[in-house]
Coordinates of C-alpha atoms in Angstrom, one line a residue:
X13 CA 10.0 -42.4 91.5
X14 CA 8.5 -43.3 88.1
X15 CA 10.1 -45.1 85.2
X16 CA 8.6 -45.0 81.7
X17 CA 9.7 -47.5 79.1
X18 CA 8.6 -48.6 75.6
X19 CA 7.1 -51.8 76.8
X20 CA 6.0 -51.5 80.3
X21 CA 6.1 -48.9 83.1
X22 CA 7.8 -50.1 86.3
X23 CA 4.6 -50.1 88.5
X24 CA 5.6 -51.7 91.8
X25 CA 4.6 -52.3 95.4
X26 CA 6.6 -51.0 98.3
X27 CA 7.6 -52.6 101.6
X28 CA 8.9 -50.7 104.6
X29 CA 12.3 -51.8 106.0
X30 CA 13.9 -50.7 109.2
X31 CA 17.6 -50.1 108.9
X32 CA 20.0 -50.2 111.8
X33 CA 20.2 -46.9 113.6
X34 CA 16.5 -46.2 113.5
X35 CA 16.3 -44.9 109.9
X36 CA 13.4 -46.3 107.9
X37 CA 13.4 -46.9 104.1
X38 CA 10.7 -47.5 101.6
X39 CA 12.2 -49.9 99.2
X40 CA 10.5 -50.4 95.8
X41 CA 10.1 -54.0 94.7
X42 CA 11.8 -54.3 91.3
X43 CA 14.3 -56.7 89.7
X44 CA 18.0 -56.3 90.3
X45 CA 19.8 -55.2 87.1
X46 CA 23.3 -56.1 88.2
X47 CA 25.2 -58.5 85.9
X48 CA 26.2 -61.9 87.5
X49 CA 29.9 -62.5 88.2
X50 CA 29.9 -65.4 85.8
X51 CA 28.4 -63.2 83.0
X52 CA 30.9 -60.5 83.8
X53 CA 33.8 -63.0 83.3
X54 CA 32.3 -64.1 80.0
X55 CA 32.0 -60.5 78.8
X56 CA 35.6 -59.8 79.7
X57 CA 36.7 -62.8 77.8
X58 CA 34.7 -61.6 74.8
X59 CA 36.2 -58.2 75.0
X60 CA 39.7 -59.6 74.9
X61 CA 38.8 -61.8 71.9
X62 CA 37.2 -58.7 70.2
X63 CA 40.6 -57.0 70.3
X64 CA 41.7 -59.5 67.6
X65 CA 38.9 -58.4 65.3
X66 CA 38.6 -55.2 63.4
X67 CA 35.7 -52.9 63.7
X68 CA 32.8 -53.9 61.4
X69 CA 32.8 -52.4 58.0
X70 CA 30.7 -49.3 57.9
X71 CA 31.7 -48.0 61.3
X72 CA 33.4 -44.8 60.5
X73 CA 33.1 -43.1 63.9
X74 CA 35.7 -45.3 65.5
X75 CA 36.9 -42.4 67.7
X76 CA 33.3 -41.9 68.9
X77 CA 30.7 -39.1 68.8
X78 CA 30.1 -36.0 70.9
X79 CA 26.7 -35.0 72.4
X80 CA 26.7 -31.2 73.0
X81 CA 24.1 -29.1 74.7
X82 CA 23.7 -25.3 74.2
X83 CA 22.8 -22.8 76.9
X84 CA 19.2 -22.2 77.5
X85 CA 18.2 -24.9 74.9
X86 CA 16.5 -28.3 75.4
X87 CA 18.2 -29.6 72.2
X88 CA 21.2 -32.0 72.1
X89 CA 23.4 -32.0 69.1
X90 CA 25.4 -35.1 68.1
X91 CA 28.7 -34.6 66.2
X92 CA 30.9 -37.1 64.4
X93 CA 34.6 -37.0 65.6
X94 CA 35.7 -38.4 62.3
X95 CA 34.7 -35.4 60.2
X96 CA 33.4 -33.0 62.9
X97 CA 30.1 -32.9 61.2
X98 CA 26.7 -32.5 62.8
X99 CA 24.8 -35.8 62.6
X100 CA 21.6 -35.1 64.3
X101 CA 19.8 -32.7 66.7
X102 CA 17.3 -34.2 69.2
X103 CA 15.0 -32.3 71.6
X104 CA 14.6 -33.1 75.2
X105 CA 11.6 -32.3 77.5
X106 CA 13.6 -29.8 79.6
X107 CA 17.0 -28.0 79.5
X108 CA 19.7 -30.4 80.8
X109 CA 21.7 -29.5 83.9
X110 CA 24.2 -32.3 83.5
X111 CA 25.3 -34.8 80.8
X112 CA 26.9 -38.2 81.6
X113 CA 27.7 -41.3 79.5
X114 CA 26.2 -44.8 80.3
X115 CA 28.4 -47.7 81.5
X116 CA 28.8 -48.9 77.9
X117 CA 29.1 -45.3 76.5
X118 CA 26.1 -45.9 74.2
X119 CA 23.7 -43.5 75.8
X120 CA 23.9 -39.9 77.0
X121 CA 22.3 -39.4 80.3
X122 CA 20.5 -36.0 80.6
X123 CA 19.8 -34.9 84.1
X124 CA 17.1 -32.2 84.3
X125 CA 17.2 -31.7 88.1
X126 CA 14.9 -28.8 88.6
X127 CA 12.2 -30.5 86.5
X128 CA 12.6 -33.9 88.1
X129 CA 13.5 -35.8 85.0
X130 CA 16.4 -37.9 83.6
X131 CA 16.2 -38.6 79.9
X132 CA 18.5 -40.6 77.5
X133 CA 19.8 -40.3 74.0
X134 CA 21.0 -43.2 72.0
X135 CA 24.4 -42.2 70.4
X136 CA 24.2 -45.1 67.8
X137 CA 27.6 -46.6 68.5
X138 CA 27.6 -50.0 70.3
X139 CA 28.9 -53.6 70.3
X140 CA 26.8 -56.7 70.1
X141 CA 28.1 -60.1 71.3
X142 CA 28.4 -62.6 68.5
X143 CA 29.9 -66.1 69.3
X144 CA 33.4 -65.5 70.6
X145 CA 33.6 -61.8 69.7
X146 CA 31.8 -58.5 69.4
X147 CA 30.3 -56.8 66.3
X148 CA 30.5 -53.1 66.2
X149 CA 27.4 -51.2 65.1
X150 CA 26.9 -47.6 63.9
X151 CA 23.4 -46.3 63.8
X152 CA 21.7 -43.0 63.6
X153 CA 21.4 -41.2 67.0
X154 CA 17.9 -41.4 68.4
X155 CA 15.7 -40.4 71.2
X156 CA 14.8 -42.9 73.8
X157 CA 11.4 -43.2 75.4
X158 CA 12.6 -44.7 78.7
X159 CA 13.1 -42.1 81.3
X160 CA 13.1 -41.5 85.0
X161 CA 10.9 -39.0 86.9
X162 CA 11.9 -38.3 90.5
X163 CA 12.4 -35.4 93.0
X164 CA 15.6 -33.5 92.3
X165 CA 17.8 -36.1 90.6
X166 CA 21.3 -34.9 91.4
X167 CA 24.3 -37.2 91.8
X168 CA 24.8 -39.8 89.1
X169 CA 27.6 -42.4 89.3
X170 CA 28.4 -44.8 86.5
X171 CA 30.6 -47.8 86.5
X172 CA 30.9 -51.3 84.8
X173 CA 28.0 -52.5 86.9
X174 CA 25.6 -49.8 85.7
X175 CA 24.1 -46.5 86.5
X176 CA 23.1 -45.1 89.9
X177 CA 20.9 -42.0 90.2
X178 CA 20.5 -40.4 93.6
X179 CA 17.5 -38.1 93.9
X180 CA 17.6 -35.7 96.9
X181 CA 13.9 -35.3 97.5
X182 CA 12.7 -32.0 98.9
X183 CA 12.5 -30.6 102.4
X184 CA 9.8 -28.0 101.7
X185 CA 7.4 -30.4 100.2
X186 CA 8.4 -33.3 102.5
X187 CA 9.3 -35.5 99.6
X188 CA 11.9 -38.2 100.3
X189 CA 15.1 -39.1 98.7
X190 CA 15.5 -42.2 96.4
X191 CA 18.1 -44.2 94.5
X192 CA 17.6 -45.9 91.2
X193 CA 20.0 -48.7 89.9
X194 CA 19.8 -49.7 86.3
X195 CA 21.9 -50.2 83.2
X196 CA 21.8 -50.0 79.4
X197 CA 19.5 -53.0 79.1
X198 CA 16.7 -51.0 80.8
X199 CA 17.3 -48.0 78.6
X200 CA 17.1 -50.1 75.5
X201 CA 13.9 -51.8 76.7
X202 CA 15.3 -55.3 77.0
X203 CA 14.8 -55.1 80.8
X204 CA 11.6 -53.5 82.1
X205 CA 12.2 -53.7 85.9
X206 CA 14.4 -51.2 87.8
X207 CA 15.7 -51.5 91.3
X208 CA 14.8 -48.5 93.5
X209 CA 15.5 -47.7 97.1
X210 CA 13.1 -45.3 98.6
X211 CA 14.1 -43.3 101.8
X212 CA 11.7 -41.9 104.4
X213 CA 13.5 -38.5 104.4
X214 CA 15.2 -36.0 102.1
X215 CA 19.0 -35.8 101.8
X216 CA 21.7 -34.5 99.4
X217 CA 23.3 -38.0 99.3
X218 CA 25.5 -40.3 97.3
X219 CA 25.5 -44.0 96.3
X220 CA 27.7 -46.6 94.6
X221 CA 26.7 -49.8 93.1
X222 CA 28.8 -53.0 93.6
X223 CA 27.2 -55.8 91.6
X224 CA 24.2 -56.9 93.7
X225 CA 25.1 -54.5 96.5
X226 CA 24.4 -50.9 97.0
X227 CA 26.4 -48.7 99.3
X228 CA 24.3 -45.6 100.0
X229 CA 24.2 -42.7 102.5
X230 CA 21.9 -42.4 105.5
X231 CA 20.6 -39.2 107.2
X232 CA 18.9 -38.8 110.5
X233 CA 15.6 -37.2 109.7
X234 CA 15.9 -34.9 112.7
X235 CA 19.2 -33.4 111.5
X236 CA 19.3 -29.7 110.6
X237 CA 21.7 -30.5 107.7
X238 CA 20.6 -31.9 104.4
X239 CA 23.9 -33.8 104.2
X240 CA 24.0 -37.4 105.4
X241 CA 26.4 -38.6 108.2
X242 CA 26.3 -42.4 107.9
X243 CA 26.7 -45.1 105.2
X244 CA 24.6 -48.2 104.8
X245 CA 25.0 -51.4 102.9
X246 CA 22.0 -52.7 100.9
X247 CA 21.7 -56.1 99.2
X248 CA 19.4 -56.9 96.3
X249 CA 17.1 -59.9 96.8
X250 CA 15.1 -60.5 93.7
X251 CA 13.0 -57.4 93.3
X252 CA 14.0 -55.4 96.3
X253 CA 16.9 -54.2 98.4
X254 CA 17.4 -55.4 102.0
X255 CA 19.3 -53.3 104.5
X256 CA 22.3 -55.4 105.5
X257 CA 24.0 -53.0 108.0
X258 CA 25.1 -49.5 108.8
X259 CA 28.9 -49.1 108.8
X260 CA 30.4 -48.2 112.2
X261 CA 32.2 -45.2 110.7
X262 CA 30.7 -41.8 111.1
X263 CA 30.9 -39.4 108.1
X264 CA 29.6 -35.9 109.1
X265 CA 29.0 -33.5 106.2
X266 CA 29.2 -36.4 103.7
X267 CA 29.6 -35.2 100.1
X268 CA 31.1 -37.0 97.1
X269 CA 31.9 -40.6 96.4
X270 CA 33.9 -42.8 94.1
X271 CA 35.1 -46.3 93.7
X272 CA 37.8 -48.5 92.1
X273 CA 38.3 -52.2 91.8
X274 CA 38.7 -52.9 95.5
X275 CA 37.3 -50.0 97.5
X276 CA 34.6 -47.3 97.8
X277 CA 35.2 -43.9 99.3
X278 CA 33.0 -41.0 100.6
X279 CA 34.1 -37.5 101.5
X280 CA 33.5 -36.4 105.1
X281 CA 34.1 -33.2 107.0
X282 CA 36.8 -34.9 109.0
X283 CA 38.4 -37.1 106.5
X284 CA 37.4 -39.9 104.0
X285 CA 35.3 -43.0 104.8
X286 CA 36.9 -46.0 103.2
X287 CA 34.8 -49.1 102.4
X288 CA 36.8 -52.2 101.4
X289 CA 35.1 -55.2 99.7
X290 CA 36.4 -58.7 100.0
X291 CA 34.1 -61.1 98.2
X292 CA 30.6 -60.5 99.8
X293 CA 32.2 -59.0 102.9
X294 CA 32.5 -55.2 103.4
X295 CA 34.4 -53.3 106.1
X296 CA 34.8 -49.7 106.8
X297 CA 37.6 -47.4 108.1
X298 CA 38.4 -43.7 108.3
X299 CA 41.3 -41.8 106.8
X300 CA 41.6 -38.6 108.8
X301 CA 42.2 -35.2 107.2
X302 CA 45.9 -34.4 107.0
X303 CA 47.3 -31.8 109.3
X304 CA 48.2 -29.7 106.3
X305 CA 44.5 -29.0 105.6
X306 CA 43.4 -25.5 106.5
X307 CA 40.7 -25.0 109.1
X308 CA 37.4 -26.1 107.5
X309 CA 39.1 -27.6 104.5
X310 CA 37.7 -31.1 103.6
X311 CA 37.2 -33.5 100.8
X312 CA 33.9 -32.7 99.0
X313 CA 34.4 -34.7 95.7
X314 CA 36.4 -37.7 94.5
X315 CA 37.3 -39.4 91.3
X316 CA 38.4 -43.0 90.9
X317 CA 39.6 -45.3 88.1
X318 CA 39.4 -49.2 88.2
X319 CA 43.1 -49.4 87.2
X320 CA 44.3 -47.1 89.8
X321 CA 44.8 -47.6 93.6
X322 CA 44.7 -43.9 94.1
X323 CA 41.8 -41.5 94.1
X324 CA 41.7 -37.8 93.1
X325 CA 40.3 -35.9 96.0
X326 CA 39.1 -32.3 95.7
X327 CA 39.4 -30.2 98.9
X328 CA 38.4 -26.6 98.3
X329 CA 40.6 -25.2 95.6
X330 CA 43.2 -28.0 95.9
X331 CA 43.5 -31.4 94.4
X332 CA 45.1 -34.4 96.3
X333 CA 46.0 -37.9 95.4
X334 CA 44.7 -40.2 98.0
X335 CA 46.6 -43.5 98.6
X336 CA 44.1 -45.7 100.4
X337 CA 46.7 -48.4 101.1
X338 CA 49.0 -45.9 102.9
X339 CA 46.1 -43.7 104.1
X340 CA 48.0 -40.6 102.8
X341 CA 47.2 -37.5 100.9
X342 CA 49.7 -36.0 98.5
X343 CA 49.0 -32.6 96.9
X344 CA 48.9 -32.5 93.2
X345 CA 51.4 -29.9 92.1
X346 CA 48.8 -27.6 90.5
X347 CA 47.3 -24.2 91.3
X348 CA 44.0 -22.8 90.2
X349 CA 44.1 -19.5 88.3
X350 CA 43.6 -16.4 90.6
X351 CA 39.8 -15.6 91.0
X352 CA 38.8 -18.9 89.4
X353 CA 37.8 -22.4 90.5
X354 CA 38.3 -26.0 89.6
X355 CA 36.0 -26.8 86.7
X356 CA 36.8 -30.4 85.7
X357 CA 39.2 -33.1 86.7
X358 CA 39.6 -36.9 86.3
X359 CA 41.5 -39.8 85.0
X360 CA 42.0 -40.6 81.3
X361 CA 40.5 -43.7 79.7
X362 CA 43.6 -45.8 80.5
X363 CA 44.2 -44.2 84.0
X364 CA 47.7 -43.2 82.8
X365 CA 46.9 -39.4 82.8
X366 CA 45.1 -37.0 85.0
X367 CA 43.3 -34.0 83.4
X368 CA 42.6 -30.8 85.3
X369 CA 40.8 -27.7 84.0
X370 CA 39.9 -24.6 85.8
X371 CA 37.2 -22.0 85.0
X372 CA 39.7 -19.8 83.3
X373 CA 40.2 -22.5 80.6
X374 CA 43.7 -23.6 81.9
X375 CA 44.1 -27.3 80.9
X376 CA 46.8 -29.3 82.6
X377 CA 47.8 -32.9 82.0
X378 CA 49.7 -35.1 84.5
X379 CA 51.3 -38.5 83.8
X380 CA 52.1 -41.3 86.2
X381 CA 55.7 -42.1 87.0
X382 CA 57.0 -44.9 89.2
X383 CA 59.7 -44.5 91.7
X384 CA 60.8 -47.0 94.4
X385 CA 57.6 -48.9 93.9
X386 CA 55.4 -45.8 94.4
X387 CA 53.4 -43.8 91.8
X388 CA 53.8 -40.1 91.5
X389 CA 52.1 -37.7 89.2
X390 CA 54.1 -35.2 87.3
X391 CA 52.9 -32.3 85.2
X392 CA 53.5 -32.8 81.4
X393 CA 51.4 -30.3 79.6
X394 CA 49.7 -26.9 80.3
X395 CA 47.7 -25.0 77.6
X396 CA 44.9 -22.5 77.5
X397 CA 41.7 -23.5 75.8
X398 CA 41.1 -20.0 74.6
X399 CA 42.4 -16.5 74.9
X400 CA 39.0 -15.1 74.4
X401 CA 37.0 -13.9 77.4
X402 CA 33.8 -15.7 78.2
X403 CA 30.6 -13.7 78.7
X404 CA 28.2 -14.2 81.6
X405 CA 26.6 -17.6 81.5
X406 CA 29.4 -19.3 79.4
X407 CA 31.9 -21.8 80.7
X408 CA 34.4 -24.3 79.5
X409 CA 33.3 -27.9 79.5
X410 CA 35.2 -31.2 79.0
X411 CA 34.6 -34.7 77.8
X412 CA 37.1 -37.6 78.1
X413 CA 37.4 -40.0 75.2
X414 CA 37.2 -43.7 76.1
X415 CA 38.6 -44.8 72.8
X416 CA 42.0 -43.1 73.0
X417 CA 44.1 -40.9 75.3
X418 CA 42.4 -37.6 74.3
X419 CA 40.0 -35.0 75.8
X420 CA 37.5 -32.7 74.1
X421 CA 37.0 -29.2 75.4
X422 CA 34.4 -26.6 74.5
X423 CA 35.4 -23.0 73.7
X424 CA 32.1 -21.2 74.1
X425 CA 33.5 -17.7 73.1
X426 CA 34.4 -19.0 69.7
X427 CA 31.8 -21.7 69.1
X428 CA 34.5 -24.3 69.0
X429 CA 35.2 -27.8 70.4
X430 CA 38.9 -28.7 70.5
X431 CA 40.5 -32.1 70.9
X432 CA 43.7 -32.4 72.9
X433 CA 46.0 -35.4 72.4
X434 CA 47.2 -36.3 75.9
X435 CA 50.2 -38.3 74.8
X436 CA 51.4 -35.9 72.1
X437 CA 50.6 -32.9 74.2
X438 CA 49.0 -30.8 71.4
X439 CA 45.7 -29.8 70.0
X440 CA 44.8 -32.3 67.3
X441 CA 41.3 -31.4 66.1
X442 CA 38.9 -28.5 65.9
X443 CA 35.1 -28.5 65.5
X444 CA 33.5 -25.4 64.2
X445 CA 29.9 -25.1 65.5
X446 CA 26.8 -23.2 64.7
X447 CA 25.8 -23.2 68.4
X448 CA 27.3 -21.9 71.6
X449 CA 28.4 -25.1 73.3
X450 CA 27.6 -25.7 76.9
X451 CA 27.8 -29.4 78.3
X452 CA 29.3 -32.2 76.3
X453 CA 29.8 -36.0 76.7
X454 CA 31.7 -38.6 74.7
X455 CA 29.8 -41.6 73.4
X456 CA 31.2 -44.6 71.4
X457 CA 33.0 -47.9 71.6
X458 CA 35.6 -47.9 74.3
X459 CA 39.1 -49.3 73.9
X460 CA 39.1 -52.8 75.2
X461 CA 41.0 -53.9 78.3
X462 CA 43.1 -56.2 76.2
X463 CA 44.2 -53.4 74.0
X464 CA 45.0 -51.2 77.0
X465 CA 47.2 -54.0 78.6
X466 CA 49.1 -54.3 75.3
X467 CA 49.6 -50.5 75.2
X468 CA 50.9 -50.6 78.8
X469 CA 53.5 -53.3 78.1

């Protein structure tokens, strides 16, 4: 795994660690990028204070910007949400397969899996700490020289602690899997060392960062499956990860992971592995598949939100709400359009809404309702993104705003991007494009926790 940055390439030495269970890992010696707990507390206080200040003068894109790719093109296009105008077009090395936003929503993460590269684009909107508050900045979008080269970078998870890129490696060429943990300070060049965990075998795995800890998957090198079946805990010590333990919960056919404030979950063929953190202690239990699951049906993907005790669990063509406290699955009252599949789903910025879209362009919005101390999700809105038929190679894509309760959806057939107001339940904005949109991601200054709490009460 190779990192390139403006100042210094992360050239490092490796040590060989033996994990419990007989699996060996090559762990690259680099510095741990995680933010200390005390620093996190300070940042939270500053975010709350920032809510009392207006955005700096000159920041016009208060609702953020959209980064949009086009099919079969290595160019990313950045649009203003305030006037729907194209700000800049920036070329990548290869055509992006996926787009994500960084933990502070400043950078677009462009995963070019087949070409073994992850590149980044600076959206130009960010906050800078100043005494007891933040100053908002609006700069021109720009390419970033920092990038990652690895073998088949695939699963990317992003949370307040930073960014995790799991690279699968390759069976045919006998190249091993790896995990990189970093954050926006590395992308900007302020930090030049990146924590990397190197495995000794390939796998289609998943990992979640929890401060100085990394919870990542393990695969027996003699297994015929590329999917892992166990989960390990790794701890950062200076410039490397040490293997702490292998959890005593099996997870055959592991695929998909997510986390919230207290727990981390991984999808298994026979249920969901639940990791609970209490301070620096981690424990594991298993939530079995419900009897209502059809034969062979299992959770293969999950979405979480730091304000929610529930997870959205995708099992085949169905979505379930997973209550980890009660160890129960509750089906979301939604059905995919005939002959189509689930395209996108997730929580809104506040966690107060769930958004689901299928490949036919049917967009559904659910809202949380409390009853007898329990949360249930009820359907509020259903709309079609477009009545026009998509041609081969086109698809609907979705990006969630983190500045408001809104979602942006691409309409490839008509070269449009539409904004849907989740609270009003209506289309509120339309972008007319000169390109056929493919992937999109929202970048900008997220609504602060303090503002969210005021909104809730």
